Amino acid sequence: MNVKENKKSIGQLFDRIAGHYDLLNHLLTLNIDKYWRKKTVKQINISANKNTAEEIKLLDVATGTCDLAIEIIKQHNDFNITGIDLSAKMLEIGKMKVQKHGLLNKITLMQQNVENLSFFDNEFAFVTCGFGVRNFNNLDKGLKEMYRVLQPQGQAVILEFAYPKNIFIRFFYNIYFTYILPFAGKIISKDNTAYKYLMKSVKDFPKGEDFLIHMKSCGFENLSYKNLTFGIATIYTGYKH
Ligand SMILES: C[S@@+](CC[C@H](N)C(=O)[O-])C[C@H]1O[C@@H](n2cnc3c(N)ncnc32)[C@H](O)[C@@H]1O
């Protein structure tokens, strides 16, 4: 299955691995994913919110099993989060976690495609996305929708896998992502293709300045990025004019 074919059925792919997603995520990143999400939430620039409304509205796209949404509430208890995702099964697990944390009044979940959001223009002070943009069928369409629903001066914060520049780190990274991760993914999730897809989707995806070019062409301004853990992951931020 190639990356394009796989992208067509991305919701089904995540439906298949939803039950193992959290375990594999934490295991295979040695829990570093939790640190990455914490760092991502730290990039939310609260002073960018010019809206005087009491509750600050944030949209978390490709929210999956809600780890990023839950981390946001841990750091910003006054936020009101809407989480959207294509995969009903990922959302089901996310909802159980939200319930377990007693956050049903803070986080609302909806099954939606980021490329065609149901929200009005300028609805949210912030839009976030953790490890989601790489999976969009049409990256620019998704980014344009994220931009459309942001309020003027609103901020987008995006966390995504990248590819380390250092040759030494890259060597181990390639071995890990090409052999160890798909093997462990297959054993635990019993899914042959899902974790092979991960490596392909990371390699083929625009990173660093190249990703910012996409954000810029979709309207975002004041762009910046921050590499994490030898450049294995990157946080991108941008604002609506
Ligand atoms: C790797 S998971 C990330 C989940 C979560 N944000 C996290 O930090 O763990 C990627 C998620 O993106 C969702 N996704 C992919 N394409 C999407 C789209 N076009 N619209 C909405 N969700 C999408 C998948 O269903 C999946 O749940």
JSON list of C-alpha atoms in Angstrom, two decimals, residues 47-220:
[
{"chain": "A", "resi": 47, "resn": "SER", "atom": "CA", "xyz": [-1.28, 37.10, 25.30]},
{"chain": "A", "resi": 48, "resn": "ALA", "atom": "CA", "xyz": [-2.23, 36.62, 21.62]},
{"chain": "A", "resi": 49, "resn": "ASN", "atom": "CA", "xyz": [-5.86, 36.23, 22.71]},
{"chain": "A", "resi": 50, "resn": "LYS", "atom": "CA", "xyz": [-7.46, 39.65, 22.36]},
{"chain": "A", "resi": 51, "resn": "ASN", "atom": "CA", "xyz": [-10.95, 38.35, 23.00]},
{"chain": "A", "resi": 52, "resn": "THR", "atom": "CA", "xyz": [-12.42, 39.45, 26.30]},
{"chain": "A", "resi": 53, "resn": "ALA", "atom": "CA", "xyz": [-14.87, 36.53, 26.51]},
{"chain": "A", "resi": 54, "resn": "GLU", "atom": "CA", "xyz": [-14.49, 34.55, 29.74]},
{"chain": "A", "resi": 55, "resn": "GLU", "atom": "CA", "xyz": [-13.88, 31.19, 28.10]},
{"chain": "A", "resi": 56, "resn": "ILE", "atom": "CA", "xyz": [-11.10, 30.89, 25.57]},
{"chain": "A", "resi": 57, "resn": "LYS", "atom": "CA", "xyz": [-12.09, 28.66, 22.65]},
{"chain": "A", "resi": 58, "resn": "LEU", "atom": "CA", "xyz": [-9.50, 26.28, 21.25]},
{"chain": "A", "resi": 59, "resn": "LEU", "atom": "CA", "xyz": [-9.94, 23.80, 18.41]},
{"chain": "A", "resi": 60, "resn": "ASP", "atom": "CA", "xyz": [-7.73, 20.70, 18.52]},
{"chain": "A", "resi": 61, "resn": "VAL", "atom": "CA", "xyz": [-7.79, 19.09, 15.06]},
{"chain": "A", "resi": 62, "resn": "ALA", "atom": "CA", "xyz": [-6.94, 15.41, 14.55]},
{"chain": "A", "resi": 63, "resn": "THR", "atom": "CA", "xyz": [-7.40, 15.15, 18.31]},
{"chain": "A", "resi": 64, "resn": "GLY", "atom": "CA", "xyz": [-7.34, 11.33, 18.22]},
{"chain": "A", "resi": 65, "resn": "THR", "atom": "CA", "xyz": [-7.32, 9.89, 21.71]},
{"chain": "A", "resi": 66, "resn": "CYS", "atom": "CA", "xyz": [-7.19, 13.43, 23.21]},
{"chain": "A", "resi": 67, "resn": "ASP", "atom": "CA", "xyz": [-3.72, 13.42, 24.79]},
{"chain": "A", "resi": 68, "resn": "LEU", "atom": "CA", "xyz": [-2.96, 16.91, 23.50]},
{"chain": "A", "resi": 69, "resn": "ALA", "atom": "CA", "xyz": [-6.41, 18.25, 24.42]},
{"chain": "A", "resi": 70, "resn": "ILE", "atom": "CA", "xyz": [-6.06, 16.88, 27.98]},
{"chain": "A", "resi": 71, "resn": "GLU", "atom": "CA", "xyz": [-2.56, 18.37, 28.33]},
{"chain": "A", "resi": 72, "resn": "ILE", "atom": "CA", "xyz": [-3.91, 21.75, 27.18]},
{"chain": "A", "resi": 73, "resn": "ILE", "atom": "CA", "xyz": [-6.57, 21.73, 29.90]},
{"chain": "A", "resi": 74, "resn": "LYS", "atom": "CA", "xyz": [-3.94, 20.72, 32.49]},
{"chain": "A", "resi": 75, "resn": "GLN", "atom": "CA", "xyz": [-2.00, 23.87, 31.63]},
{"chain": "A", "resi": 76, "resn": "HIS", "atom": "CA", "xyz": [-4.98, 26.13, 30.80]},
{"chain": "A", "resi": 77, "resn": "ASN", "atom": "CA", "xyz": [-7.98, 25.26, 32.92]},
{"chain": "A", "resi": 78, "resn": "ASP", "atom": "CA", "xyz": [-9.94, 28.25, 31.60]},
{"chain": "A", "resi": 79, "resn": "PHE", "atom": "CA", "xyz": [-9.96, 26.94, 28.01]},
{"chain": "A", "resi": 80, "resn": "ASN", "atom": "CA", "xyz": [-12.95, 25.41, 26.30]},
{"chain": "A", "resi": 81, "resn": "ILE", "atom": "CA", "xyz": [-11.76, 22.81, 23.80]},
{"chain": "A", "resi": 82, "resn": "THR", "atom": "CA", "xyz": [-13.44, 21.32, 20.77]},
{"chain": "A", "resi": 83, "resn": "GLY", "atom": "CA", "xyz": [-11.61, 18.25, 19.46]},
{"chain": "A", "resi": 84, "resn": "ILE", "atom": "CA", "xyz": [-12.30, 16.91, 15.97]},
{"chain": "A", "resi": 85, "resn": "ASP", "atom": "CA", "xyz": [-11.08, 13.75, 14.27]},
{"chain": "A", "resi": 86, "resn": "LEU", "atom": "CA", "xyz": [-11.93, 11.54, 11.29]},
{"chain": "A", "resi": 87, "resn": "SER", "atom": "CA", "xyz": [-11.73, 8.30, 13.25]},
{"chain": "A", "resi": 88, "resn": "ALA", "atom": "CA", "xyz": [-14.77, 7.35, 15.35]},
{"chain": "A", "resi": 89, "resn": "LYS", "atom": "CA", "xyz": [-12.75, 4.73, 17.25]},
{"chain": "A", "resi": 90, "resn": "MET", "atom": "CA", "xyz": [-9.97, 7.16, 18.22]},
{"chain": "A", "resi": 91, "resn": "LEU", "atom": "CA", "xyz": [-12.64, 9.57, 19.46]},
{"chain": "A", "resi": 92, "resn": "GLU", "atom": "CA", "xyz": [-14.37, 6.79, 21.42]},
{"chain": "A", "resi": 93, "resn": "ILE", "atom": "CA", "xyz": [-11.16, 6.11, 23.33]},
{"chain": "A", "resi": 94, "resn": "GLY", "atom": "CA", "xyz": [-10.53, 9.84, 23.66]},
{"chain": "A", "resi": 95, "resn": "LYS", "atom": "CA", "xyz": [-13.98, 10.34, 25.17]},
{"chain": "A", "resi": 96, "resn": "MET", "atom": "CA", "xyz": [-13.36, 7.65, 27.79]},
{"chain": "A", "resi": 97, "resn": "LYS", "atom": "CA", "xyz": [-10.12, 9.38, 28.79]},
{"chain": "A", "resi": 98, "resn": "VAL", "atom": "CA", "xyz": [-11.79, 12.80, 28.91]},
{"chain": "A", "resi": 99, "resn": "GLN", "atom": "CA", "xyz": [-14.50, 11.29, 31.12]},
{"chain": "A", "resi": 100, "resn": "LYS", "atom": "CA", "xyz": [-11.91, 9.62, 33.36]},
{"chain": "A", "resi": 101, "resn": "HIS", "atom": "CA", "xyz": [-10.22, 13.00, 33.88]},
{"chain": "A", "resi": 102, "resn": "GLY", "atom": "CA", "xyz": [-13.61, 14.60, 34.68]},
{"chain": "A", "resi": 103, "resn": "LEU", "atom": "CA", "xyz": [-13.26, 16.95, 31.70]},
{"chain": "A", "resi": 104, "resn": "LEU", "atom": "CA", "xyz": [-16.49, 16.33, 29.79]},
{"chain": "A", "resi": 105, "resn": "ASN", "atom": "CA", "xyz": [-17.53, 19.92, 30.50]},
{"chain": "A", "resi": 106, "resn": "LYS", "atom": "CA", "xyz": [-14.22, 21.23, 29.10]},
{"chain": "A", "resi": 107, "resn": "ILE", "atom": "CA", "xyz": [-13.61, 19.08, 26.01]},
{"chain": "A", "resi": 108, "resn": "THR", "atom": "CA", "xyz": [-16.27, 18.44, 23.35]},
{"chain": "A", "resi": 109, "resn": "LEU", "atom": "CA", "xyz": [-15.53, 15.84, 20.67]},
{"chain": "A", "resi": 110, "resn": "MET", "atom": "CA", "xyz": [-16.88, 15.69, 17.12]},
{"chain": "A", "resi": 111, "resn": "GLN", "atom": "CA", "xyz": [-16.23, 13.44, 14.15]},
{"chain": "A", "resi": 112, "resn": "GLN", "atom": "CA", "xyz": [-15.19, 15.80, 11.36]},
{"chain": "A", "resi": 113, "resn": "ASN", "atom": "CA", "xyz": [-12.70, 16.14, 8.53]},
{"chain": "A", "resi": 114, "resn": "VAL", "atom": "CA", "xyz": [-10.30, 19.05, 9.06]},
{"chain": "A", "resi": 115, "resn": "GLU", "atom": "CA", "xyz": [-10.49, 19.73, 5.34]},
{"chain": "A", "resi": 116, "resn": "ASN", "atom": "CA", "xyz": [-14.17, 20.64, 5.63]},
{"chain": "A", "resi": 117, "resn": "LEU", "atom": "CA", "xyz": [-14.89, 22.01, 9.12]},
{"chain": "A", "resi": 118, "resn": "SER", "atom": "CA", "xyz": [-18.45, 22.83, 10.18]},
{"chain": "A", "resi": 119, "resn": "PHE", "atom": "CA", "xyz": [-17.42, 25.90, 12.23]},
{"chain": "A", "resi": 120, "resn": "PHE", "atom": "CA", "xyz": [-17.94, 29.58, 11.42]},
{"chain": "A", "resi": 121, "resn": "ASP", "atom": "CA", "xyz": [-15.08, 31.82, 10.35]},
{"chain": "A", "resi": 122, "resn": "ASN", "atom": "CA", "xyz": [-13.08, 33.37, 13.22]},
{"chain": "A", "resi": 123, "resn": "GLU", "atom": "CA", "xyz": [-14.55, 31.10, 15.92]},
{"chain": "A", "resi": 124, "resn": "PHE", "atom": "CA", "xyz": [-11.45, 30.04, 17.84]},
{"chain": "A", "resi": 125, "resn": "ALA", "atom": "CA", "xyz": [-8.67, 31.90, 19.64]},
{"chain": "A", "resi": 126, "resn": "PHE", "atom": "CA", "xyz": [-6.29, 28.96, 19.10]},
{"chain": "A", "resi": 127, "resn": "VAL", "atom": "CA", "xyz": [-6.06, 25.96, 16.80]},
{"chain": "A", "resi": 128, "resn": "THR", "atom": "CA", "xyz": [-3.75, 23.09, 17.70]},
{"chain": "A", "resi": 129, "resn": "CYS", "atom": "CA", "xyz": [-2.77, 19.82, 16.02]},
{"chain": "A", "resi": 130, "resn": "GLY", "atom": "CA", "xyz": [-0.57, 17.02, 17.38]},
{"chain": "A", "resi": 131, "resn": "PHE", "atom": "CA", "xyz": [0.90, 14.54, 14.90]},
{"chain": "A", "resi": 132, "resn": "GLY", "atom": "CA", "xyz": [-2.06, 15.10, 12.58]},
{"chain": "A", "resi": 133, "resn": "VAL", "atom": "CA", "xyz": [-1.05, 17.36, 9.67]},
{"chain": "A", "resi": 134, "resn": "ARG", "atom": "CA", "xyz": [1.14, 14.62, 8.15]},
{"chain": "A", "resi": 135, "resn": "ASN", "atom": "CA", "xyz": [-1.99, 12.52, 7.68]},
{"chain": "A", "resi": 136, "resn": "PHE", "atom": "CA", "xyz": [-4.21, 15.09, 5.99]},
{"chain": "A", "resi": 137, "resn": "ASN", "atom": "CA", "xyz": [-5.25, 14.02, 2.53]},
{"chain": "A", "resi": 138, "resn": "ASN", "atom": "CA", "xyz": [-4.70, 17.58, 1.31]},
{"chain": "A", "resi": 139, "resn": "LEU", "atom": "CA", "xyz": [-2.35, 19.48, 3.63]},
{"chain": "A", "resi": 140, "resn": "ASP", "atom": "CA", "xyz": [-3.12, 22.96, 2.28]},
{"chain": "A", "resi": 141, "resn": "LYS", "atom": "CA", "xyz": [-6.88, 22.39, 2.42]},
{"chain": "A", "resi": 142, "resn": "GLY", "atom": "CA", "xyz": [-6.56, 21.40, 6.09]},
{"chain": "A", "resi": 143, "resn": "LEU", "atom": "CA", "xyz": [-4.29, 24.35, 6.91]},
{"chain": "A", "resi": 144, "resn": "LYS", "atom": "CA", "xyz": [-6.66, 26.77, 5.13]},
{"chain": "A", "resi": 145, "resn": "GLU", "atom": "CA", "xyz": [-9.58, 25.48, 7.20]},
{"chain": "A", "resi": 146, "resn": "MET", "atom": "CA", "xyz": [-7.53, 25.85, 10.40]},
{"chain": "A", "resi": 147, "resn": "TYR", "atom": "CA", "xyz": [-6.78, 29.43, 9.33]},
{"chain": "A", "resi": 148, "resn": "ARG", "atom": "CA", "xyz": [-10.40, 30.20, 8.42]},
{"chain": "A", "resi": 149, "resn": "VAL", "atom": "CA", "xyz": [-11.81, 29.22, 11.83]},
{"chain": "A", "resi": 150, "resn": "LEU", "atom": "CA", "xyz": [-9.13, 31.19, 13.74]},
{"chain": "A", "resi": 151, "resn": "GLN", "atom": "CA", "xyz": [-9.96, 34.65, 15.08]},
{"chain": "A", "resi": 152, "resn": "PRO", "atom": "CA", "xyz": [-7.83, 37.56, 13.82]},
{"chain": "A", "resi": 153, "resn": "GLN", "atom": "CA", "xyz": [-4.57, 37.48, 15.86]},
{"chain": "A", "resi": 154, "resn": "GLY", "atom": "CA", "xyz": [-5.40, 33.88, 16.72]},
{"chain": "A", "resi": 155, "resn": "GLN", "atom": "CA", "xyz": [-2.55, 31.39, 16.88]},
{"chain": "A", "resi": 156, "resn": "ALA", "atom": "CA", "xyz": [-2.01, 27.94, 15.39]},
{"chain": "A", "resi": 157, "resn": "VAL", "atom": "CA", "xyz": [0.35, 25.52, 17.18]},
{"chain": "A", "resi": 158, "resn": "ILE", "atom": "CA", "xyz": [1.29, 22.34, 15.31]},
{"chain": "A", "resi": 159, "resn": "LEU", "atom": "CA", "xyz": [3.40, 19.42, 16.52]},
{"chain": "A", "resi": 160, "resn": "GLU", "atom": "CA", "xyz": [4.71, 16.98, 13.93]},
{"chain": "A", "resi": 161, "resn": "PHE", "atom": "CA", "xyz": [7.40, 14.37, 13.45]},
{"chain": "A", "resi": 162, "resn": "ALA", "atom": "CA", "xyz": [10.45, 15.58, 11.57]},
{"chain": "A", "resi": 163, "resn": "TYR", "atom": "CA", "xyz": [13.70, 14.02, 10.40]},
{"chain": "A", "resi": 164, "resn": "PRO", "atom": "CA", "xyz": [16.96, 14.57, 12.32]},
{"chain": "A", "resi": 165, "resn": "LYS", "atom": "CA", "xyz": [19.72, 16.40, 10.41]},
{"chain": "A", "resi": 166, "resn": "ASN", "atom": "CA", "xyz": [22.65, 14.82, 12.28]},
{"chain": "A", "resi": 167, "resn": "ILE", "atom": "CA", "xyz": [23.92, 11.81, 10.27]},
{"chain": "A", "resi": 168, "resn": "PHE", "atom": "CA", "xyz": [24.68, 9.76, 13.38]},
{"chain": "A", "resi": 169, "resn": "ILE", "atom": "CA", "xyz": [21.21, 10.29, 14.92]},
{"chain": "A", "resi": 170, "resn": "ARG", "atom": "CA", "xyz": [19.64, 9.75, 11.50]},
{"chain": "A", "resi": 171, "resn": "PHE", "atom": "CA", "xyz": [21.30, 6.35, 11.21]},
{"chain": "A", "resi": 172, "resn": "PHE", "atom": "CA", "xyz": [19.68, 5.08, 14.43]},
{"chain": "A", "resi": 173, "resn": "TYR", "atom": "CA", "xyz": [16.42, 6.87, 13.62]},
{"chain": "A", "resi": 174, "resn": "ASN", "atom": "CA", "xyz": [16.22, 5.06, 10.24]},
{"chain": "A", "resi": 175, "resn": "ILE", "atom": "CA", "xyz": [16.85, 1.67, 11.83]},
{"chain": "A", "resi": 176, "resn": "TYR", "atom": "CA", "xyz": [14.29, 2.36, 14.52]},
{"chain": "A", "resi": 177, "resn": "PHE", "atom": "CA", "xyz": [11.56, 3.64, 12.21]},
{"chain": "A", "resi": 178, "resn": "THR", "atom": "CA", "xyz": [12.19, 1.18, 9.37]},
{"chain": "A", "resi": 179, "resn": "TYR", "atom": "CA", "xyz": [12.60, -2.04, 11.36]},
{"chain": "A", "resi": 180, "resn": "ILE", "atom": "CA", "xyz": [11.92, -1.80, 15.09]},
{"chain": "A", "resi": 181, "resn": "LEU", "atom": "CA", "xyz": [8.79, 0.35, 15.06]},
{"chain": "A", "resi": 182, "resn": "PRO", "atom": "CA", "xyz": [6.89, -1.48, 12.24]},
{"chain": "A", "resi": 183, "resn": "PHE", "atom": "CA", "xyz": [7.84, -4.83, 13.83]},
{"chain": "A", "resi": 184, "resn": "ALA", "atom": "CA", "xyz": [6.67, -3.84, 17.32]},
{"chain": "A", "resi": 185, "resn": "GLY", "atom": "CA", "xyz": [3.61, -2.14, 15.78]},
{"chain": "A", "resi": 186, "resn": "LYS", "atom": "CA", "xyz": [2.72, -5.31, 13.89]},
{"chain": "A", "resi": 187, "resn": "ILE", "atom": "CA", "xyz": [3.13, -7.56, 16.95]},
{"chain": "A", "resi": 188, "resn": "ILE", "atom": "CA", "xyz": [1.08, -5.36, 19.25]},
{"chain": "A", "resi": 189, "resn": "SER", "atom": "CA", "xyz": [-1.59, -4.04, 16.87]},
{"chain": "A", "resi": 190, "resn": "LYS", "atom": "CA", "xyz": [-1.63, -7.11, 14.55]},
{"chain": "A", "resi": 191, "resn": "ASP", "atom": "CA", "xyz": [-1.71, -4.58, 11.70]},
{"chain": "A", "resi": 192, "resn": "ASN", "atom": "CA", "xyz": [0.76, -5.12, 8.92]},
{"chain": "A", "resi": 193, "resn": "THR", "atom": "CA", "xyz": [0.65, -1.77, 7.21]},
{"chain": "A", "resi": 194, "resn": "ALA", "atom": "CA", "xyz": [-0.15, 0.92, 9.77]},
{"chain": "A", "resi": 195, "resn": "TYR", "atom": "CA", "xyz": [3.33, 1.35, 11.24]},
{"chain": "A", "resi": 196, "resn": "LYS", "atom": "CA", "xyz": [5.11, 0.96, 7.90]},
{"chain": "A", "resi": 197, "resn": "TYR", "atom": "CA", "xyz": [3.01, 3.89, 6.82]},
{"chain": "A", "resi": 198, "resn": "LEU", "atom": "CA", "xyz": [4.39, 6.00, 9.69]},
{"chain": "A", "resi": 199, "resn": "MET", "atom": "CA", "xyz": [7.98, 6.02, 8.39]},
{"chain": "A", "resi": 200, "resn": "LYS", "atom": "CA", "xyz": [6.93, 6.68, 4.78]},
{"chain": "A", "resi": 201, "resn": "SER", "atom": "CA", "xyz": [4.61, 9.47, 5.82]},
{"chain": "A", "resi": 202, "resn": "VAL", "atom": "CA", "xyz": [7.33, 11.15, 7.92]},
{"chain": "A", "resi": 203, "resn": "LYS", "atom": "CA", "xyz": [10.00, 10.96, 5.19]},
{"chain": "A", "resi": 204, "resn": "ASP", "atom": "CA", "xyz": [7.72, 12.32, 2.46]},
{"chain": "A", "resi": 205, "resn": "PHE", "atom": "CA", "xyz": [6.35, 15.20, 4.51]},
{"chain": "A", "resi": 206, "resn": "PRO", "atom": "CA", "xyz": [7.61, 18.84, 4.36]},
{"chain": "A", "resi": 207, "resn": "LYS", "atom": "CA", "xyz": [9.69, 19.81, 7.40]},
{"chain": "A", "resi": 208, "resn": "GLY", "atom": "CA", "xyz": [11.12, 22.99, 8.93]},
{"chain": "A", "resi": 209, "resn": "GLU", "atom": "CA", "xyz": [11.17, 25.92, 6.48]},
{"chain": "A", "resi": 210, "resn": "ASP", "atom": "CA", "xyz": [9.36, 23.80, 3.85]},
{"chain": "A", "resi": 211, "resn": "PHE", "atom": "CA", "xyz": [6.42, 23.32, 6.20]},
{"chain": "A", "resi": 212, "resn": "LEU", "atom": "CA", "xyz": [6.38, 27.05, 7.00]},
{"chain": "A", "resi": 213, "resn": "ILE", "atom": "CA", "xyz": [6.06, 27.75, 3.24]},
{"chain": "A", "resi": 214, "resn": "HIS", "atom": "CA", "xyz": [2.79, 25.77, 3.30]},
{"chain": "A", "resi": 215, "resn": "MET", "atom": "CA", "xyz": [1.58, 27.66, 6.38]},
{"chain": "A", "resi": 216, "resn": "LYS", "atom": "CA", "xyz": [2.45, 30.98, 4.72]},
{"chain": "A", "resi": 217, "resn": "SER", "atom": "CA", "xyz": [0.66, 30.09, 1.49]},
{"chain": "A", "resi": 218, "resn": "CYS", "atom": "CA", "xyz": [-2.44, 29.28, 3.56]},
{"chain": "A", "resi": 219, "resn": "GLY", "atom": "CA", "xyz": [-2.41, 32.73, 5.16]},
{"chain": "A", "resi": 220, "resn": "PHE", "atom": "CA", "xyz": [-0.45, 32.32, 8.41]}
]
